[in-house]
Coordinates of C-alpha atoms in Angstrom, one line a residue:
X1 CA -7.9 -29.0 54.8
X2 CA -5.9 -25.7 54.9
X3 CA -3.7 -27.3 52.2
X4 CA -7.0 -27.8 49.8
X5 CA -7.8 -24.3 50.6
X6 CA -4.4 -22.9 49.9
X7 CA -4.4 -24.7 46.4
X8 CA -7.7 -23.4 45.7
X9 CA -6.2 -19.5 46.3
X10 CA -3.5 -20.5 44.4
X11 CA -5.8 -21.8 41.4
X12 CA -7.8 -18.8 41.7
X13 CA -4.8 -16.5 41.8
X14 CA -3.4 -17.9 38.3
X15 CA -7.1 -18.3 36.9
X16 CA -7.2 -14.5 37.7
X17 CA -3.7 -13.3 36.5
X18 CA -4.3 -15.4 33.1
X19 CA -7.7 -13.5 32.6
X20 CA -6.4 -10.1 33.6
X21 CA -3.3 -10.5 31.0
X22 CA -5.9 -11.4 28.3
X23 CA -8.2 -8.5 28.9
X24 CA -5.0 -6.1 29.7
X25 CA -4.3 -7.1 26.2
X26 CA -5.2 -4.6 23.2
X27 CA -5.5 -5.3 19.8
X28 CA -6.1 -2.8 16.7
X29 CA -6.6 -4.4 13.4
X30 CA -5.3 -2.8 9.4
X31 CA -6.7 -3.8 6.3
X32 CA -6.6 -2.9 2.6
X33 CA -4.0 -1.5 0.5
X34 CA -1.7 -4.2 -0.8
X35 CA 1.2 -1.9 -1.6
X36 CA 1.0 -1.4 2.0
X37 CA 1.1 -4.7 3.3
X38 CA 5.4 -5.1 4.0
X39 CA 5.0 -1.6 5.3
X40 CA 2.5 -2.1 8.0
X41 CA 3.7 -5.4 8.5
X42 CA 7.3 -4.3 9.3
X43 CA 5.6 -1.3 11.4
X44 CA 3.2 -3.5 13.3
X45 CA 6.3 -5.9 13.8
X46 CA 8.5 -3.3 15.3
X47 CA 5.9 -1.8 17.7
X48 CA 4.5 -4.5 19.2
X49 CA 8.4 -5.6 20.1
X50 CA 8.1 -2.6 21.8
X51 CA 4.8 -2.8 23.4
X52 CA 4.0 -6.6 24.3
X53 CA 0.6 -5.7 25.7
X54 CA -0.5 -4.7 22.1
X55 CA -1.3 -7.3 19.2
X56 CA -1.6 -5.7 15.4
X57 CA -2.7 -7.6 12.6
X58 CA -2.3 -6.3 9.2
X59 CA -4.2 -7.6 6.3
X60 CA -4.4 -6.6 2.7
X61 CA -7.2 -7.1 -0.3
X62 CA -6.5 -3.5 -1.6
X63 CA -7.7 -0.2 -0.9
X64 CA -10.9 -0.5 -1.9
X65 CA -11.8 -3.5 0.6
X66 CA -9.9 -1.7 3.5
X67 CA -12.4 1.2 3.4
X68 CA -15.0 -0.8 3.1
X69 CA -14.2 -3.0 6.6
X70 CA -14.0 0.8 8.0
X71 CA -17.4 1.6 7.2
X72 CA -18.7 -2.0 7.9
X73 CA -17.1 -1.5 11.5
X74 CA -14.9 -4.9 10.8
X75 CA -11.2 -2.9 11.1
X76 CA -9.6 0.2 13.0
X77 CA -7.6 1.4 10.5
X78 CA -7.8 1.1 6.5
X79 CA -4.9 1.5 4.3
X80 CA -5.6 3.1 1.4
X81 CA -3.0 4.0 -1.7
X82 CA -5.7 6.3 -2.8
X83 CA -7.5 9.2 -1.2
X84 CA -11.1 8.3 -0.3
X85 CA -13.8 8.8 -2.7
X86 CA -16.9 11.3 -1.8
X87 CA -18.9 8.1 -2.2
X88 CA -17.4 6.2 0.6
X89 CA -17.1 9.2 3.0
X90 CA -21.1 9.5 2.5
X91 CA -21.2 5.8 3.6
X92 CA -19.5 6.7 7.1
X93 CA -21.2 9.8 7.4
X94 CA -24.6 8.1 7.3
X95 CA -23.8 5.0 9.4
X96 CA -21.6 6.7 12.1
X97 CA -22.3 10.4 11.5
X98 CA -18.7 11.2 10.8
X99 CA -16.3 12.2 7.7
X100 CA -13.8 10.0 9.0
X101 CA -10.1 10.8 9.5
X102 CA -7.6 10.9 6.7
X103 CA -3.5 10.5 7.8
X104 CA -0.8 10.5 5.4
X105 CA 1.4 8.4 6.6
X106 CA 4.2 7.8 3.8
X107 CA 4.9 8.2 0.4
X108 CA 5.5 5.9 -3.2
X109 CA 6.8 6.4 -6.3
X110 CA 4.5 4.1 -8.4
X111 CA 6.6 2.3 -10.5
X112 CA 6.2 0.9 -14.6
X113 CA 8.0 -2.5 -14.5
X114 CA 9.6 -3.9 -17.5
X115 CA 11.3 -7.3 -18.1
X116 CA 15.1 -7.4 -18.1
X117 CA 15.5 -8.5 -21.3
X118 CA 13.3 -5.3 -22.8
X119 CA 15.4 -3.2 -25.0
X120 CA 13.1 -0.6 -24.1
X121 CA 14.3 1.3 -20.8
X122 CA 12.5 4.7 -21.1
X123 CA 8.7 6.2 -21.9
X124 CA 6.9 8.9 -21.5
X125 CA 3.8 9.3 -19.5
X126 CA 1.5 9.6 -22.8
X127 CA 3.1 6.6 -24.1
X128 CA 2.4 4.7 -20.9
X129 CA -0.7 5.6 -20.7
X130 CA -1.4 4.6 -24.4
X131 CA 0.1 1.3 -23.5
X132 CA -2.4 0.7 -21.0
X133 CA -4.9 1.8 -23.1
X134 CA -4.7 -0.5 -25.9
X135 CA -3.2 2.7 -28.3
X136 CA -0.1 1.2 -28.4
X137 CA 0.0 -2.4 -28.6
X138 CA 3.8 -2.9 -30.4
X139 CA 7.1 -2.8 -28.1
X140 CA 8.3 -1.6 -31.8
X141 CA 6.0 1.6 -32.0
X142 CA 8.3 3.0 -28.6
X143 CA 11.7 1.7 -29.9
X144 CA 11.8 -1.9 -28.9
X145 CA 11.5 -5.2 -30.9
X146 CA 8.5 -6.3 -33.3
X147 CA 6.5 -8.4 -30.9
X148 CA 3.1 -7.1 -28.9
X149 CA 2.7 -5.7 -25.8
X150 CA 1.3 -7.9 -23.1
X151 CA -0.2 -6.0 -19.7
X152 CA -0.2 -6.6 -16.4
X153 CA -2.4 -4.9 -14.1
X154 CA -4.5 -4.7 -10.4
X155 CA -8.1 -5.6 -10.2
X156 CA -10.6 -2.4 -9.4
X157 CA -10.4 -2.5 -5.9
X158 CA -7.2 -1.8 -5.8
X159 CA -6.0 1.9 -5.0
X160 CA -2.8 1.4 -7.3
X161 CA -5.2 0.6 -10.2
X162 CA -7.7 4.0 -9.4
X163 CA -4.5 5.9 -9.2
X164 CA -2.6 4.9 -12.3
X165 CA -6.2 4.7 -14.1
X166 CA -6.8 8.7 -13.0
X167 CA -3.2 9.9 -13.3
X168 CA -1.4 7.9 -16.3
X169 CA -4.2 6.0 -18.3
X170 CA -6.7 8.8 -18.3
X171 CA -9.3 6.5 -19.5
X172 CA -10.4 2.9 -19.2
X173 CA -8.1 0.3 -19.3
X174 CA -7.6 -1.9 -22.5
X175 CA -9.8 -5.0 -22.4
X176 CA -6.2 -7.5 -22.9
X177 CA -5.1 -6.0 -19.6
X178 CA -4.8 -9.0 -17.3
X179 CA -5.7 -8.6 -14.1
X180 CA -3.9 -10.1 -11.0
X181 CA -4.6 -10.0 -7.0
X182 CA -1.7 -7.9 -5.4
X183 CA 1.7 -6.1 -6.8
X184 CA 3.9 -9.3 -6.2
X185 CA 2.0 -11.2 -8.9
X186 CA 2.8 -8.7 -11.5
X187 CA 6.3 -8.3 -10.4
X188 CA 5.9 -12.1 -11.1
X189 CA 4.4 -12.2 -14.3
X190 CA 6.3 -9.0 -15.7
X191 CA 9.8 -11.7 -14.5
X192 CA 8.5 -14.2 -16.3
X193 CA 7.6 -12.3 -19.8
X194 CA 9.9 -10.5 -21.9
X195 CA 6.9 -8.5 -23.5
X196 CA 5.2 -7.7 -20.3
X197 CA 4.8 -4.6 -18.7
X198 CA 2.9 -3.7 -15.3
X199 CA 3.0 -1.1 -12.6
X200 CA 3.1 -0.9 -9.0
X201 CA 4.8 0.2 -5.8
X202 CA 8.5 0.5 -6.2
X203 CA 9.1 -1.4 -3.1
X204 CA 7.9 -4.6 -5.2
X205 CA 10.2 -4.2 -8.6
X206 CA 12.4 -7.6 -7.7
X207 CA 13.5 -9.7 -10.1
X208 CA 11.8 -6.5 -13.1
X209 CA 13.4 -3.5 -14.4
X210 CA 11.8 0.0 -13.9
X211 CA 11.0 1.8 -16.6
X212 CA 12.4 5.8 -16.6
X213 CA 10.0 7.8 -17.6
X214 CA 9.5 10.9 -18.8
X215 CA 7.0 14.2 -18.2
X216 CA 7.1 14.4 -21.9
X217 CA 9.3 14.2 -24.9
X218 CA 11.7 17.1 -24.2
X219 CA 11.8 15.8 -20.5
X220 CA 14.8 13.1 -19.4
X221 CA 13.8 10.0 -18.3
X222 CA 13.9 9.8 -14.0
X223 CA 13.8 6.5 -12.0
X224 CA 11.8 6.3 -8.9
X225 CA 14.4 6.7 -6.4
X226 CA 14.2 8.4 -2.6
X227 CA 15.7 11.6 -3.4
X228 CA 13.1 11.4 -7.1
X229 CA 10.5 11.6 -5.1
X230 CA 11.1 13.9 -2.7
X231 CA 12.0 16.3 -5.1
X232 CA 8.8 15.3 -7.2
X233 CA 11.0 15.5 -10.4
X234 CA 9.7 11.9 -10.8
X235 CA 6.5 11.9 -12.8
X236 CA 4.0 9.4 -10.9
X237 CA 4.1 10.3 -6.9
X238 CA 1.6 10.1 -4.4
X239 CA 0.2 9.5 -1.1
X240 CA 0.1 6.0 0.6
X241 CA -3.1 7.6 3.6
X242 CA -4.5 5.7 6.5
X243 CA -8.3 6.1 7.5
X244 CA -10.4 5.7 11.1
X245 CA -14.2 6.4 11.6
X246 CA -12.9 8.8 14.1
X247 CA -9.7 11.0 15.8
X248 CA -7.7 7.9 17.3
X249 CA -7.8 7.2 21.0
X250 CA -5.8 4.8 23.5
X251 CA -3.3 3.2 21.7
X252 CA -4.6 3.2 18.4
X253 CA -3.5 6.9 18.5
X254 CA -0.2 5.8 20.5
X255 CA 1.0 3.1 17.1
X256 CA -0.2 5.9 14.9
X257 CA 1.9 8.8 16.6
X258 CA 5.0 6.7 16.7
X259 CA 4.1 5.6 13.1
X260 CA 4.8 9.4 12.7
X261 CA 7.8 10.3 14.7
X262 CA 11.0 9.7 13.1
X263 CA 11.3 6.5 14.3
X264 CA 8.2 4.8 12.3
X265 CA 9.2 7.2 9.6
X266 CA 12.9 5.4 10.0
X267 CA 10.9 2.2 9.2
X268 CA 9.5 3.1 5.7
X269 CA 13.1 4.0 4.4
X270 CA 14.2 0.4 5.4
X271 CA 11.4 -1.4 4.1
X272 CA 11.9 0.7 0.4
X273 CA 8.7 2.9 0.6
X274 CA 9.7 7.0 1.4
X275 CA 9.0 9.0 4.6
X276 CA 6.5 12.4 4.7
X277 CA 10.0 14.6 5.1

């Protein structure tokens, strides 16, 4: 009898060690940006080697559909490689009575990809924007070969494609553009077609050429590289930003505080993205 009881304290004991270790454990969820995706991949990897008690899962789907899990309540954090419109900050101000919170968190050079084979290495930011455009539908009307232009761009949720629509295109996209479902399938297609072009983080160009480009036509042409951008002498820049309903707590706030010492900062120069500093 005292052995039956003495297994059943035992049973007990492990029942309540295995339920304490899964409620002791805490889990913060990222979605959105797809340029972000090896970035908060590689961050999430490295801090949860660090902090076994806390599971991170990153998700992408683009900027767009990060900020929108925020306001639906169905993430913690969205990435966003744009800044949040007024539109959507309404949204979480009516459902949660709060602007939300913005952190930078690293910085991207957002690259123009060309095939290898392009004779074309160099174009100003007019020219790429007329490209995207439809204006300029010739590789031989910006110094390369007589064969037409083929594009290669995100769909509309996508922070890259809000970014280089406000910043570079300056007006809607041409209607030939084709549209495909994260960097790594331009990057793709671009590889694949000597008349391509496309555009995306610079983290991604594998396998593609980036194009140098220029301020304007008295300015040289400047590659996105890490000292580039720091110095902002490289023409298309920006933010990549994270966003919560609300100032962090708990260890939400603990990943996004080492996210932002120099040790998560260390991280973005390894995976090919830039730090804040």
């Amino acid at each position: 009898m005292k052995t039956t009881k003495l297994k059943l304290t035992a049973i007990l004991l492990v029942i309540m060690a295995v339920g304490f270790s899964f409620t002791s454990l805490t889990k913060i969820t990222v979605k959105g940006s797809d340029t972000m995706v090896i970035l908060s991949q590689k961050w999430a990897e490295v801090y949860m080697q660090k902090h076994p008690g806390t599971t991170i899962q990153v998700t992408g789907g683009g900027s767009g559909v990060g900020i929108a899990a925020l306001i639906n309540g169905s993430t913690d954090i969205a990435n966003s490689s744009r800044p949040i419109k007024p539109s959507e900050t309404e949204k979480l101000k009516a459902r949660y009575s709060t602007l939300g919170v913005e952190i930078a968190c690293a910085k991207d050079g957002l690259s123009v990809y060309l095939n290898k084979a392009n004779g074309v290495s160099e174009l100003t930011l007019k020219q790429i924007g007329q490209i995207f455009a439809g204006k300029i539908t010739n590789w031989k009307e910006v110094g390369g070969v007589d064969a037409g232009i083929k594009l290669y761009g995100r769909e509309s949720s996508s922070g890259t494609f809000g970014f280089f629509k406000d910043n570079v295109v300056k007006t809607d996209f041409s209607p030939t553009c084709q549209t495909l479902p994260g960097t790594a399938a331009i990057v793709n297609a671009v590889r694949k077609d000597k008349y391509g072009i496309g555009y995306g983080g610079a983290a991604y160009a594998e396998g593609v050429k980036d194009c140098k480009v220029k301020k304007d036509d008295k300015s040289p042409g400047v590659l996105p590289t890490a000292a580039t951008i720091k110095n902002k002498t490289y023409p298309i820049t920006r933010y990549l930003f994270m966003y919560l309903k609300s100032r962090p707590t708990g260890e939400t706030k603990a990943f996004i505080d080492w996210i932002l010492s120099p040790e998560g900062q260390d991280v973005i120069v390894e995976v090919g993205y830039y730090p804040l500093k």
